[in-house]
GROMACS .gro file of C-alpha atoms in nm:
model
  290
    1MET     CA    1  -2.691  -2.767   2.379
    2ASP     CA    2  -3.047  -2.888   2.422
    3PRO     CA    3  -3.048  -3.261   2.523
    4HIS     CA    4  -3.259  -3.358   2.222
    5ALA     CA    5  -3.035  -3.156   1.990
    6LEU     CA    6  -2.736  -3.342   2.137
    7LEU     CA    7  -2.908  -3.672   2.058
    8ASP     CA    8  -2.965  -3.568   1.697
    9ASP     CA    9  -2.610  -3.437   1.656
   10TRP     CA   10  -2.452  -3.747   1.813
   11LEU     CA   11  -2.642  -3.991   1.594
   12ALA     CA   12  -2.600  -3.784   1.278
   13THR     CA   13  -2.224  -3.748   1.313
   14GLY     CA   14  -2.141  -4.092   1.451
   15THR     CA   15  -2.062  -4.424   1.284
   16LEU     CA   16  -2.339  -4.637   1.434
   17ARG     CA   17  -2.531  -4.853   1.191
   18SER     CA   18  -2.893  -4.759   1.128
   19SER     CA   19  -3.049  -5.033   1.344
   20THR     CA   20  -2.832  -4.929   1.640
   21GLN     CA   21  -2.921  -4.563   1.587
   22ILE     CA   22  -3.291  -4.650   1.603
   23ALA     CA   23  -3.246  -4.846   1.928
   24TYR     CA   24  -3.032  -4.576   2.087
   25ARG     CA   25  -3.272  -4.298   1.985
   26THR     CA   26  -3.561  -4.489   2.142
   27ASP     CA   27  -3.371  -4.550   2.467
   28VAL     CA   28  -3.236  -4.197   2.509
   29THR     CA   29  -3.566  -4.033   2.413
   30ASN     CA   30  -3.739  -4.246   2.676
   31TRP     CA   31  -3.480  -4.140   2.934
   32LEU     CA   32  -3.520  -3.772   2.848
   33SER     CA   33  -3.897  -3.809   2.872
   34TRP     CA   34  -3.861  -3.964   3.218
   35CYS     CA   35  -3.633  -3.678   3.324
   36ALA     CA   36  -3.891  -3.423   3.211
   37GLU     CA   37  -4.168  -3.600   3.405
   38ARG     CA   38  -3.958  -3.626   3.722
   39ARG     CA   39  -3.808  -3.277   3.684
   40VAL     CA   40  -3.458  -3.421   3.672
   41ASP     CA   41  -3.197  -3.218   3.487
   42PRO     CA   42  -3.060  -3.458   3.222
   43TYR     CA   43  -2.725  -3.283   3.250
   44SER     CA   44  -2.714  -3.306   3.630
   45PHE     CA   45  -2.827  -3.637   3.774
   46GLY     CA   46  -2.704  -3.938   3.969
   47ILE     CA   47  -2.676  -4.308   3.899
   48GLU     CA   48  -2.983  -4.350   4.120
   49HIS     CA   49  -3.189  -4.161   3.863
   50VAL     CA   50  -3.085  -4.393   3.582
   51ALA     CA   51  -3.168  -4.690   3.805
   52ALA     CA   52  -3.511  -4.546   3.883
   53TRP     CA   53  -3.577  -4.485   3.512
   54ALA     CA   54  -3.484  -4.843   3.420
   55ASP     CA   55  -3.697  -4.979   3.703
   56GLU     CA   56  -4.005  -4.763   3.649
   57ARG     CA   57  -4.013  -4.772   3.268
   58TYR     CA   58  -3.903  -5.129   3.198
   59LEU     CA   59  -3.836  -5.366   3.488
   60ARG     CA   60  -4.127  -5.291   3.720
   61PRO     CA   61  -4.409  -5.289   3.459
   62ALA     CA   62  -4.301  -5.630   3.329
   63GLY     CA   63  -4.271  -5.774   3.679
   64TYR     CA   64  -3.915  -5.897   3.624
   65LEU     CA   65  -3.811  -5.836   3.985
   66GLY     CA   66  -4.140  -5.926   4.151
   67ASN     CA   67  -4.178  -5.729   4.472
   68ARG     CA   68  -3.811  -5.669   4.532
   69PRO     CA   69  -3.665  -5.323   4.467
   70PHE     CA   70  -3.404  -5.256   4.202
   71ASP     CA   71  -3.144  -5.169   4.463
   72GLY     CA   72  -2.809  -5.297   4.345
   73PRO     CA   73  -2.602  -5.603   4.254
   74ALA     CA   74  -2.837  -5.853   4.419
   75ALA     CA   75  -3.130  -5.734   4.209
   76LEU     CA   76  -2.916  -5.744   3.894
   77ALA     CA   77  -2.807  -6.098   3.979
   78THR     CA   78  -3.171  -6.200   4.012
   79LEU     CA   79  -3.254  -6.038   3.679
   80ALA     CA   80  -2.963  -6.213   3.505
   81ALA     CA   81  -3.045  -6.551   3.656
   82GLU     CA   82  -3.422  -6.550   3.614
   83HIS     CA   83  -3.472  -6.330   3.307
   84PRO     CA   84  -3.150  -6.329   3.100
   85GLU     CA   85  -3.317  -6.186   2.791
   86ALA     CA   86  -3.453  -5.894   2.994
   87ALA     CA   87  -3.104  -5.849   3.143
   88LYS     CA   88  -2.954  -5.825   2.793
   89SER     CA   89  -3.205  -5.557   2.697
   90HIS     CA   90  -3.139  -5.373   3.022
   91ASP     CA   91  -2.763  -5.372   2.958
   92ARG     CA   92  -2.823  -5.240   2.607
   93ARG     CA   93  -3.019  -4.949   2.750
   94ILE     CA   94  -2.734  -4.872   2.989
   95THR     CA   95  -2.502  -4.877   2.687
   96SER     CA   96  -2.728  -4.628   2.510
   97ILE     CA   97  -2.717  -4.385   2.801
   98THR     CA   98  -2.342  -4.436   2.843
   99GLN     CA   99  -2.269  -4.352   2.480
  100TYR     CA  100  -2.503  -4.054   2.484
  101TYR     CA  101  -2.325  -3.897   2.780
  102THR     CA  102  -1.985  -3.991   2.642
  103ALA     CA  103  -2.083  -3.780   2.341
  104ALA     CA  104  -2.185  -3.499   2.580
  105ALA     CA  105  -1.845  -3.513   2.750
  106GLU     CA  106  -1.664  -3.512   2.415
  107ARG     CA  107  -1.856  -3.194   2.325
  108GLN     CA  108  -1.764  -3.047   2.666
  109ILE     CA  109  -2.128  -3.022   2.767
  110LEU     CA  110  -2.042  -3.230   3.073
  111ARG     CA  111  -1.713  -3.252   3.256
  112ALA     CA  112  -1.732  -3.631   3.253
  113ALA     CA  113  -1.963  -3.912   3.147
  114PRO     CA  114  -2.132  -4.093   3.438
  115ASP     CA  115  -1.994  -4.427   3.554
  116LEU     CA  116  -2.289  -4.662   3.510
  117SER     CA  117  -2.099  -4.990   3.538
  118GLU     CA  118  -2.280  -5.077   3.863
  119LEU     CA  119  -2.610  -5.083   3.672
  120ARG     CA  120  -2.500  -5.360   3.436
  121SER     CA  121  -2.606  -5.719   3.490
  122GLY     CA  122  -2.301  -5.831   3.291
  123VAL     CA  123  -2.492  -6.116   3.125
  124ASP     CA  124  -2.373  -6.215   2.778
  125ARG     CA  125  -2.602  -6.120   2.491
  126ASP     CA  126  -2.511  -6.445   2.316
  127ALA     CA  127  -2.521  -6.796   2.461
  128THR     CA  128  -2.244  -6.934   2.241
  129SER     CA  129  -1.884  -6.981   2.349
  130PRO     CA  130  -1.669  -6.666   2.373
  131LYS     CA  131  -1.547  -6.552   2.033
  132ARG     CA  132  -1.222  -6.372   1.974
  133LEU     CA  133  -1.215  -6.015   1.854
  134ASP     CA  134  -1.080  -5.976   1.504
  135PRO     CA  135  -0.775  -5.746   1.460
  136MET     CA  136  -0.987  -5.439   1.388
  137GLU     CA  137  -1.212  -5.503   1.688
  138ARG     CA  138  -0.911  -5.555   1.910
  139ALA     CA  139  -0.766  -5.224   1.789
  140ALA     CA  140  -1.100  -5.056   1.863
  141PHE     CA  141  -1.104  -5.199   2.215
  142LEU     CA  142  -0.746  -5.090   2.284
  143ALA     CA  143  -0.840  -4.741   2.164
  144ALA     CA  144  -1.139  -4.744   2.401
  145VAL     CA  145  -0.918  -4.851   2.692
  146GLY     CA  146  -0.669  -4.579   2.606
  147GLY     CA  147  -0.949  -4.322   2.615
  148TRP     CA  148  -1.093  -4.451   2.942
  149GLY     CA  149  -1.007  -4.189   3.199
  150PRO     CA  150  -1.130  -3.998   3.506
  151HIS     CA  151  -1.415  -3.856   3.297
  152ASN     CA  152  -1.548  -4.215   3.269
  153SER     CA  153  -1.482  -4.358   3.615
  154ARG     CA  154  -1.317  -4.259   3.938
  155ASN     CA  155  -1.158  -4.605   3.929
  156HIS     CA  156  -1.029  -4.568   3.573
  157LEU     CA  157  -0.677  -4.688   3.653
  158ARG     CA  158  -0.813  -5.005   3.811
  159ASP     CA  159  -1.051  -5.053   3.519
  160ARG     CA  160  -0.772  -5.021   3.263
  161LEU     CA  161  -0.561  -5.274   3.448
  162ILE     CA  162  -0.850  -5.520   3.455
  163ALA     CA  163  -0.897  -5.484   3.078
  164TYR     CA  164  -0.528  -5.542   3.010
  165LEU     CA  165  -0.519  -5.844   3.245
  166CYS     CA  166  -0.804  -5.991   3.042
  167LEU     CA  167  -0.596  -5.947   2.727
  168GLU     CA  168  -0.310  -6.126   2.905
  169GLY     CA  169  -0.538  -6.430   2.897
  170LEU     CA  170  -0.657  -6.410   3.256
  171ARG     CA  171  -1.022  -6.493   3.317
  172PRO     CA  172  -1.230  -6.292   3.566
  173GLY     CA  173  -1.219  -6.552   3.843
  174LYS     CA  174  -0.839  -6.536   3.843
  175ILE     CA  175  -0.809  -6.160   3.805
  176VAL     CA  176  -1.003  -6.105   4.126
  177ARG     CA  177  -0.773  -6.350   4.311
  178LEU     CA  178  -0.438  -6.203   4.206
  179ASP     CA  179  -0.224  -6.154   4.518
  180LEU     CA  180  -0.005  -5.846   4.557
  181ARG     CA  181   0.251  -6.058   4.747
  182TYR     CA  182   0.320  -6.252   4.426
  183LEU     CA  183   0.372  -5.948   4.204
  184PHE     CA  184   0.738  -5.867   4.137
  185PRO     CA  185   0.899  -5.583   3.937
  186VAL     CA  186   1.176  -5.704   3.705
  187THR     CA  187   1.407  -5.540   3.453
  188LEU     CA  188   1.444  -5.711   3.117
  189GLY     CA  189   1.767  -5.733   2.923
  190THR     CA  190   1.645  -5.445   2.708
  191GLY     CA  191   1.619  -5.228   3.017
  192ALA     CA  192   1.239  -5.231   3.012
  193GLN     CA  193   1.077  -5.258   3.353
  194VAL     CA  194   0.785  -5.500   3.371
  195TYR     CA  195   0.611  -5.714   3.632
  196GLU     CA  196   0.599  -6.084   3.694
  197VAL     CA  197   0.293  -6.235   3.854
  198ARG     CA  198   0.170  -6.571   3.968
  199SER     CA  199  -0.169  -6.656   3.824
  200PRO     CA  200  -0.397  -6.845   4.066
  201ASP     CA  201  -0.479  -7.188   3.934
  202ASP     CA  202  -0.785  -7.400   4.011
  203HIS     CA  203  -0.619  -7.612   4.277
  204GLU     CA  204  -0.347  -7.414   4.455
  205ALA     CA  205  -0.320  -7.068   4.606
  206VAL     CA  206  -0.077  -6.959   4.337
  207GLY     CA  207   0.011  -7.099   3.998
  208PRO     CA  208   0.301  -7.059   3.757
  209GLN     CA  209   0.484  -6.729   3.730
  210TYR     CA  210   0.484  -6.537   3.404
  211THR     CA  211   0.581  -6.193   3.278
  212LEU     CA  212   0.318  -5.931   3.205
  213GLY     CA  213   0.344  -5.739   2.879
  214PRO     CA  214   0.450  -5.373   2.864
  215LEU     CA  215   0.098  -5.227   2.845
  216THR     CA  216  -0.021  -5.429   3.144
  217SER     CA  217   0.297  -5.360   3.339
  218GLN     CA  218   0.255  -4.987   3.281
  219ALA     CA  219  -0.107  -5.015   3.394
  220VAL     CA  220   0.012  -5.188   3.714
  221LYS     CA  221   0.268  -4.912   3.773
  222GLU     CA  222   0.004  -4.640   3.736
  223TYR     CA  223  -0.255  -4.824   3.945
  224LEU     CA  224  -0.048  -4.919   4.250
  225PRO     CA  225  -0.004  -4.565   4.393
  226LYS     CA  226  -0.382  -4.512   4.361
  227ARG     CA  227  -0.482  -4.857   4.488
  228ARG     CA  228  -0.741  -4.836   4.763
  229LYS     CA  229  -0.622  -4.909   5.115
  230PRO     CA  230  -0.700  -5.277   5.175
  231ALA     CA  231  -0.875  -5.406   5.483
  232ASP     CA  232  -0.665  -5.588   5.738
  233GLY     CA  233  -0.541  -5.919   5.605
  234VAL     CA  234  -0.643  -5.845   5.245
  235HIS     CA  235  -0.357  -5.882   4.996
  236LEU     CA  236  -0.549  -5.882   4.669
  237LEU     CA  237  -0.409  -5.673   4.386
  238ILE     CA  238  -0.751  -5.545   4.277
  239ILE     CA  239  -0.923  -5.368   4.565
  240GLY     CA  240  -1.285  -5.254   4.570
  241GLU     CA  241  -1.514  -5.076   4.811
  242GLY     CA  242  -1.441  -5.115   5.181
  243GLY     CA  243  -1.087  -5.235   5.115
  244GLN     CA  244  -1.209  -5.577   5.005
  245GLY     CA  245  -1.167  -5.757   4.675
  246ILE     CA  246  -1.409  -5.729   4.386
  247VAL     CA  247  -1.662  -5.990   4.278
  248SER     CA  248  -1.586  -6.204   3.974
  249GLU     CA  249  -1.872  -6.041   3.780
  250TYR     CA  250  -1.708  -5.699   3.793
  251PRO     CA  251  -1.442  -5.752   3.522
  252ASN     CA  252  -1.716  -5.844   3.275
  253LYS     CA  253  -1.919  -5.537   3.371
  254ILE     CA  254  -1.627  -5.300   3.327
  255VAL     CA  255  -1.518  -5.457   2.998
  256GLN     CA  256  -1.869  -5.405   2.863
  257GLN     CA  257  -1.874  -5.049   2.994
  258ILE     CA  258  -1.545  -4.969   2.819
  259ALA     CA  259  -1.662  -5.136   2.497
  260ALA     CA  260  -1.983  -4.931   2.516
  261THR     CA  261  -1.779  -4.615   2.452
  262SER     CA  262  -1.673  -4.749   2.111
  263GLY     CA  263  -1.909  -4.713   1.818
  264VAL     CA  264  -1.736  -5.013   1.660
  265LEU     CA  265  -1.799  -5.243   1.956
  266ALA     CA  266  -2.106  -5.118   2.139
  267GLN     CA  267  -2.353  -5.348   1.966
  268ARG     CA  268  -2.119  -5.632   1.868
  269THR     CA  269  -2.290  -5.973   1.874
  270PRO     CA  270  -2.171  -6.164   2.062
  271PRO     CA  271  -2.063  -5.877   2.287
  272VAL     CA  272  -1.718  -5.792   2.410
  273THR     CA  273  -1.683  -5.975   2.739
  274ALA     CA  274  -1.396  -6.049   2.975
  275ASP     CA  275  -1.379  -6.408   2.848
  276CYS     CA  276  -1.384  -6.282   2.490
  277LEU     CA  277  -1.074  -6.072   2.564
  278ALA     CA  278  -0.902  -6.364   2.737
  279HIS     CA  279  -0.949  -6.567   2.419
  280THR     CA  280  -0.828  -6.277   2.203
  281GLY     CA  281  -0.504  -6.171   2.370
  282PHE     CA  282  -0.282  -5.882   2.264
  283TYR     CA  283  -0.156  -6.061   1.955
  284ASP     CA  284  -0.293  -6.259   1.663
  285THR     CA  285  -0.180  -6.584   1.826
  286PRO     CA  286  -0.274  -6.543   2.192
  287PRO     CA  287  -0.155  -6.769   2.470
  288PRO     CA  288  -0.409  -7.021   2.604
  289ALA     CA  289  -0.667  -6.850   2.824
  290ARG     CA  290  -0.563  -6.891   3.187
   0.00000   0.00000   0.00000
């Protein structure tokens, strides 16, 4: 299918509200125009091409990064710290491209949508305190997590686990500090097998022990055999590149990337963030955010 025809079909058959459709059409049309100018196949490209598009069409002309290149997390951190409004717009554009290629994967035009989570600044689009998802929004997010697979990210099992840990009430700073040595499999009286974990608190290496729910426990079980080999002396549950832990900004980035695949949640204001999930929980009366 022609890339522009895909854009028309996606927007015409989706559930996005009209204002979101207009924004997404503008973003994707700009991206396709850039691809044509640079002779990049819009169905065969790398994350570096999306980064170059964002830099050349939006960030560089406005001078948001000064003389520094748009070369990764450090540049995104600068953008978020010095120009938060520009960072919000940038993240929205990444959402547009993510949803467009998710639609391409659903139509089997591509084998998988690209993982663009590393291009997100992760900054909230709303400065107010985190707001809980309502029951319908929570259901939409759980559906998005359930659909998050290898076609979305090579680290999809780790990403799912992070999302479920957020819904357990864990905030990003604690998720990235979870220690595998304090994770224990247990069998409940019903025969169900779950995990107990100690959540790091703000003062000690480990905090109180509590039992993870069945969805999170299953996510742990699926993730552990695929967990990256840690570097020497690293005992963190969540392992990133080089066998080290992940930065505390990553859970927020991946939560936004997962939410971006849902037409219900993609343009929610305030957005779906890791803290938002921690305040929501799995149930209507969540435990206090940890």
